[in-house]
Short mmCIF file of C-alpha atoms in Angstrom, two decimals:
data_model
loop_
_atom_site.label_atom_id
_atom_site.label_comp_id
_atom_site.label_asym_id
_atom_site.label_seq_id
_atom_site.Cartn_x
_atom_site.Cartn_y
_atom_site.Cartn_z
CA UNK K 25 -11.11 25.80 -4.42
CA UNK K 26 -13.45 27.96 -6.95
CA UNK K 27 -10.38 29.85 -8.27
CA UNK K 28 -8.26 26.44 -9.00
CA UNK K 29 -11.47 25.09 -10.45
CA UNK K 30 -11.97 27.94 -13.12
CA UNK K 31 -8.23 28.20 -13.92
CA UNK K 32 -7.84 24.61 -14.62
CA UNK K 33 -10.84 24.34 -16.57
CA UNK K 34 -9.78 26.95 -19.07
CA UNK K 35 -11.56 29.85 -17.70
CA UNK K 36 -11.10 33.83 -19.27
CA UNK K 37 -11.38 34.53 -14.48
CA UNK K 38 -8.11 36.07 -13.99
CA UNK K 39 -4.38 36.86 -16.23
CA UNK K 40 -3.16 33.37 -15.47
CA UNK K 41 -7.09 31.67 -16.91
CA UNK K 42 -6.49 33.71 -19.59
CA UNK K 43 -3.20 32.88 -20.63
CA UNK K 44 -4.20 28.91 -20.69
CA UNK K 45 -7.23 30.04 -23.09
CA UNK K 46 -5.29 31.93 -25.49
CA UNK K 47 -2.91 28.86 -25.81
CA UNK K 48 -5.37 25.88 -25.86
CA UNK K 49 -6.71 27.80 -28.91
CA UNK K 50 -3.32 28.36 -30.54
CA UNK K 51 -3.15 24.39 -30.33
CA UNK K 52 -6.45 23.68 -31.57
CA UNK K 53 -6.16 25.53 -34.80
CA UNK K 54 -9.29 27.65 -33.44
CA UNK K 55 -9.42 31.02 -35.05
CA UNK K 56 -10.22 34.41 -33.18
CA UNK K 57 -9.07 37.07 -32.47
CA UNK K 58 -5.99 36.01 -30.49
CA UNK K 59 -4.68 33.80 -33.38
CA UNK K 60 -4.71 36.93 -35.55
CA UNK K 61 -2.50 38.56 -33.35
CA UNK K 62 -0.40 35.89 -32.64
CA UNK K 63 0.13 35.26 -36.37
CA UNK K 64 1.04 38.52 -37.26
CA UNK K 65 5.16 39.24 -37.00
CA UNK K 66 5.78 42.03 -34.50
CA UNK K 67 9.30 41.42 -34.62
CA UNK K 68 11.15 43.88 -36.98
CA UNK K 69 13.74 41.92 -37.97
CA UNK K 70 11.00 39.18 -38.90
CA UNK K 71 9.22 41.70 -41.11
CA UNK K 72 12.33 42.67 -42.53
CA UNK K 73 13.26 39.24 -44.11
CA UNK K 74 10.31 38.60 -44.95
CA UNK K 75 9.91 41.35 -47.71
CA UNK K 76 13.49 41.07 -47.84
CA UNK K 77 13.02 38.79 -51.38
CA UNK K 78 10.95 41.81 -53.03
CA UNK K 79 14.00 43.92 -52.57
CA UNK K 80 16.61 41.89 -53.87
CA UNK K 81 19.51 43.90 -56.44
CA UNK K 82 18.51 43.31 -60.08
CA UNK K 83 22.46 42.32 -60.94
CA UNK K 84 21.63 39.31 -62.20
CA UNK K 85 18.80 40.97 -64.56
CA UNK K 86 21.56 43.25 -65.81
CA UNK K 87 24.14 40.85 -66.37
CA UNK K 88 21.59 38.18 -68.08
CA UNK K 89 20.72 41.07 -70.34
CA UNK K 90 23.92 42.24 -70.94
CA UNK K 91 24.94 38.50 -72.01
CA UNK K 92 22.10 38.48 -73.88
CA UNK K 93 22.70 41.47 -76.01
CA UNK K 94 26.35 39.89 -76.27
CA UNK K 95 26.14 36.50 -77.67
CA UNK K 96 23.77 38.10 -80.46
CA UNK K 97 26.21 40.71 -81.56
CA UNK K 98 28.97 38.67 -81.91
CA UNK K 99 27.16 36.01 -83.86
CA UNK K 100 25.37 38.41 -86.03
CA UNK K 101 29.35 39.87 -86.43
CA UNK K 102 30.44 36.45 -86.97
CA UNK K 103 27.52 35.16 -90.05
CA UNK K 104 28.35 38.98 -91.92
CA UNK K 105 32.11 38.33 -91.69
CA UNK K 106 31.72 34.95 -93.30
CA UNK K 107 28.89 35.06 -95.80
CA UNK K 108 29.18 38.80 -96.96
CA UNK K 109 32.19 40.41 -99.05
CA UNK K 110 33.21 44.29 -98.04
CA UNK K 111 31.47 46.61 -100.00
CA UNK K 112 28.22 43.95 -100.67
CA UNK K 113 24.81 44.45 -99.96
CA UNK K 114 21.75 42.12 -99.29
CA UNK K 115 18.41 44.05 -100.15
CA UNK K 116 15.98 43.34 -97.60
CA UNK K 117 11.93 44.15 -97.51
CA UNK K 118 11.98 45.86 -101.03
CA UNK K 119 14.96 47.97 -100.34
CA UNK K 120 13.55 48.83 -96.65
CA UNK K 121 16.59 47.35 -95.05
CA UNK K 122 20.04 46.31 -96.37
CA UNK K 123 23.13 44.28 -94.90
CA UNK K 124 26.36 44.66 -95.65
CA UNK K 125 29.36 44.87 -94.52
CA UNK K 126 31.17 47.90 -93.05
CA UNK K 127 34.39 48.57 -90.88
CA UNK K 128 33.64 51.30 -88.24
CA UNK K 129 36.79 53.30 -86.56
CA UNK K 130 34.53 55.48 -84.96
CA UNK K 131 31.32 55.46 -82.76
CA UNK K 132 28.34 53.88 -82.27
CA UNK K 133 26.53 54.81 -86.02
CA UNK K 134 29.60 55.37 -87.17
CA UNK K 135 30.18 58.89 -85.27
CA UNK K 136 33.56 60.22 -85.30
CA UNK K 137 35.43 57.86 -87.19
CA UNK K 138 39.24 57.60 -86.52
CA UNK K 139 38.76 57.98 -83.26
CA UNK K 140 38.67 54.16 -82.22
CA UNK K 141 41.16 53.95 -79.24
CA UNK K 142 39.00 57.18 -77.51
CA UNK K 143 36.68 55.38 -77.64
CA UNK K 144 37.48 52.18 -76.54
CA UNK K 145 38.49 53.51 -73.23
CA UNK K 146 35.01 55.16 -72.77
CA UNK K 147 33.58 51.46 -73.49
CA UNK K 148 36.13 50.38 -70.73
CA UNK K 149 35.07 53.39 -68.25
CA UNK K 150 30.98 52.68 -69.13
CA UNK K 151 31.48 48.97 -68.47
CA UNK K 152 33.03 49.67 -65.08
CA UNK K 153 30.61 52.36 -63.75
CA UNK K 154 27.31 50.08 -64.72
CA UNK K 155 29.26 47.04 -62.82
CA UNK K 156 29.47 48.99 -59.81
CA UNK K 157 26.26 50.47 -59.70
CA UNK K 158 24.95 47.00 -60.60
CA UNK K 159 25.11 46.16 -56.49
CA UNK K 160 22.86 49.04 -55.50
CA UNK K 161 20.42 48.35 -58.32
CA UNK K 162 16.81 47.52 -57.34
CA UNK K 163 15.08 49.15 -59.80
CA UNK K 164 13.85 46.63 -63.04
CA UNK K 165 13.52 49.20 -65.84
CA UNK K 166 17.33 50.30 -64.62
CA UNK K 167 18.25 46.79 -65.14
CA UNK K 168 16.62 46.47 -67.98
CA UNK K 169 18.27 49.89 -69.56
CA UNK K 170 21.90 49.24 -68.31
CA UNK K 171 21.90 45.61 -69.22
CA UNK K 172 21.30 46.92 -73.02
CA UNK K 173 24.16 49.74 -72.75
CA UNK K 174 26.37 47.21 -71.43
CA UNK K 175 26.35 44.43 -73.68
CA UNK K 176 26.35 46.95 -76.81
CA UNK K 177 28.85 48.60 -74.87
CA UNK K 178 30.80 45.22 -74.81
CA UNK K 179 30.32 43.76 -77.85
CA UNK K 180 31.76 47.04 -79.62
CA UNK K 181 34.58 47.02 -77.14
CA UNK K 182 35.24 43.10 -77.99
CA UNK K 183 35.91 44.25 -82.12
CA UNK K 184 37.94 47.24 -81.03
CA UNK K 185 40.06 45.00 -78.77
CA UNK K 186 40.21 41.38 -81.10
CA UNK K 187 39.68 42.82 -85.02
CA UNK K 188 42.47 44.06 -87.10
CA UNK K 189 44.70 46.44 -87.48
CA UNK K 190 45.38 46.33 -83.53
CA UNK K 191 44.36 46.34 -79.18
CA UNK K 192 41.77 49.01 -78.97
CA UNK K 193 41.86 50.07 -82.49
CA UNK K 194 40.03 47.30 -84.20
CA UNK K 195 37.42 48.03 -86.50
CA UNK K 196 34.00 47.45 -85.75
CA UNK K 197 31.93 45.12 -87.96
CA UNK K 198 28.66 47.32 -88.88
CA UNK K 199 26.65 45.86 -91.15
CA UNK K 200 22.46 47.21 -90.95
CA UNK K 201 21.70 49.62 -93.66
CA UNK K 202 18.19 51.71 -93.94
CA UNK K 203 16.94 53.01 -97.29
CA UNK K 204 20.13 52.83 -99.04
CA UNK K 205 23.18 50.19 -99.09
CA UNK K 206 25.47 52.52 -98.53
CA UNK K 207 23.98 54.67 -95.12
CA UNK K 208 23.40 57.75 -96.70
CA UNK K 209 19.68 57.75 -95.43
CA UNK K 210 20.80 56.60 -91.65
CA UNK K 211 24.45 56.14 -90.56
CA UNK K 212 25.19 51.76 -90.78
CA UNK K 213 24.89 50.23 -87.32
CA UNK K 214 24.89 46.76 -85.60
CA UNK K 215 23.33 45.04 -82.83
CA UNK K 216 25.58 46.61 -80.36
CA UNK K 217 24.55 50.05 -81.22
CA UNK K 218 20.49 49.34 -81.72
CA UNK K 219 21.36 48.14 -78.26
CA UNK K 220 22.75 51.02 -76.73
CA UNK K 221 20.22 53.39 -78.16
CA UNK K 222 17.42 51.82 -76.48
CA UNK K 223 18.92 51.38 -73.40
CA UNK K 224 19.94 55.02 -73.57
CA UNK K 225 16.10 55.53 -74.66
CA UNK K 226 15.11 53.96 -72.04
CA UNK K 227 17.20 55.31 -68.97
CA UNK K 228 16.19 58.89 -69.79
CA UNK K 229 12.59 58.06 -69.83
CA UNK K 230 13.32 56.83 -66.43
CA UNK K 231 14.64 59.28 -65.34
CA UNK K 232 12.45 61.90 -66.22
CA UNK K 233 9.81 59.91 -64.40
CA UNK K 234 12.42 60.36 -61.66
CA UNK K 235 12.62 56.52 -60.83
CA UNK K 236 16.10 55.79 -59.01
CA UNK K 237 18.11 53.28 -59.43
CA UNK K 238 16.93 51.48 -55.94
CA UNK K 239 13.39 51.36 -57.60
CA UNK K 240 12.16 54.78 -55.56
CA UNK K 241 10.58 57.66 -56.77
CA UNK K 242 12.75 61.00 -56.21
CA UNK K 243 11.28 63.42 -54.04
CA UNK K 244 10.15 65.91 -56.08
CA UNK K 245 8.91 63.47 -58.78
CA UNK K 246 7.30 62.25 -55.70
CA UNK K 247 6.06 65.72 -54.33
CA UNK K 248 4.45 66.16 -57.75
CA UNK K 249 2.84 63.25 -57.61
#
């Protein structure tokens, strides 16, 4: 009769009194150190989802960049083509900066110029190898970097495929001058190509810090540190 007594009134006597105590509390809202415990996942699959949306791919990063860097190199393209004769220049900032208008054959800068349907494939092969990579990316700076290389990458492919004289050997609209109208100071560039450059920039800065493109540090980055 004692032992019924003490289990029904909640009593710690025993492993079945002390199961009832540990669940009257749960109930109540009582806090000690059995509600800690039972709060805290021990399932792994429950602590798996639950950092699961810290560790999401940064695709949608990439492409938002990428769309970004896009839409203002083709309208930039578009306002030169329209308001600004071949061989014209706009002095900017006492001379600092200049627009015109320049047809590119070549690379970004205007490096190797003739060479427009080599390089249009390279745009092609760039643009696929960032899309794919694009579903193991976790990494934000990565993201950040190959969003920029592909919508330069893009929006210098779009002028080599749609702008005369032909598919993939269009010529691309460059029109940013430095120190001189006519790029003797610093080869004439666009959008697409400050683009590119940074995101190049940026992607070797990562990584020499040795940051991966699922957001980890490599090992011996990591051994250093």
């Amino acid at each position: 009769m004692r032992h019924s007594r003490g289990v029904g009134s909640g009593s710690a006597v025993g492993a079945p009194g002390r199961r009832i105590v540990v669940r009257e509390r749960g109930r109540r809202g009582r806090t000690g150190p059995w509600s800690a415990v039972l709060a805290e996942p021990t399932d792994p699959d429950l602590v798996e989802d639950d950092a699961a949306p810290a560790r999401r791919p940064r695709m949608l990063l990439l492409l938002s960049i990428a769309v970004a860097v896009l839409a203002v190199d083709v309208l930039t393209k578009v306002l030169v083509v329209a308001n600004i004769e071949p061989g014209e220049d706009i002095k900017l900032l006492g001379g600092a900066v200049y627009l015109t208008f320049w047809r590119n054959t070549g690379a970004a800068f205007s490096f190797a110029e003739g060479a427009t349907v080599l390089f249009s494939l390279i745009a092609v092969a760039v643009a696929v190898v960032i899309v794919r990579q694009a579903r193991r990316l976790y990494s934000t700076g990565w993201a950040i970097a190959l969003g920029l290389v592909l919508g330069g990458a893009i929006g210098n492919l779009s002028d080599r495929i749609f702008r005369a004289p032909g598919f993939l050997r269009g010529g691309v609209v460059d029109f940013i001058s430095v120190f001189a109208p006519d790029g003797r100071v610093f080869p004439v560039f666009n959008a697409a190509d400050s683009a590119i450059t940074i995101g190049g920039i940026l992607g070797v800065l990562l990584a020499l810090r040795g940051i991966e493109f699922d957001g980890t540090r490599s090992r011996k980055e990591t051994a250093r540190g």
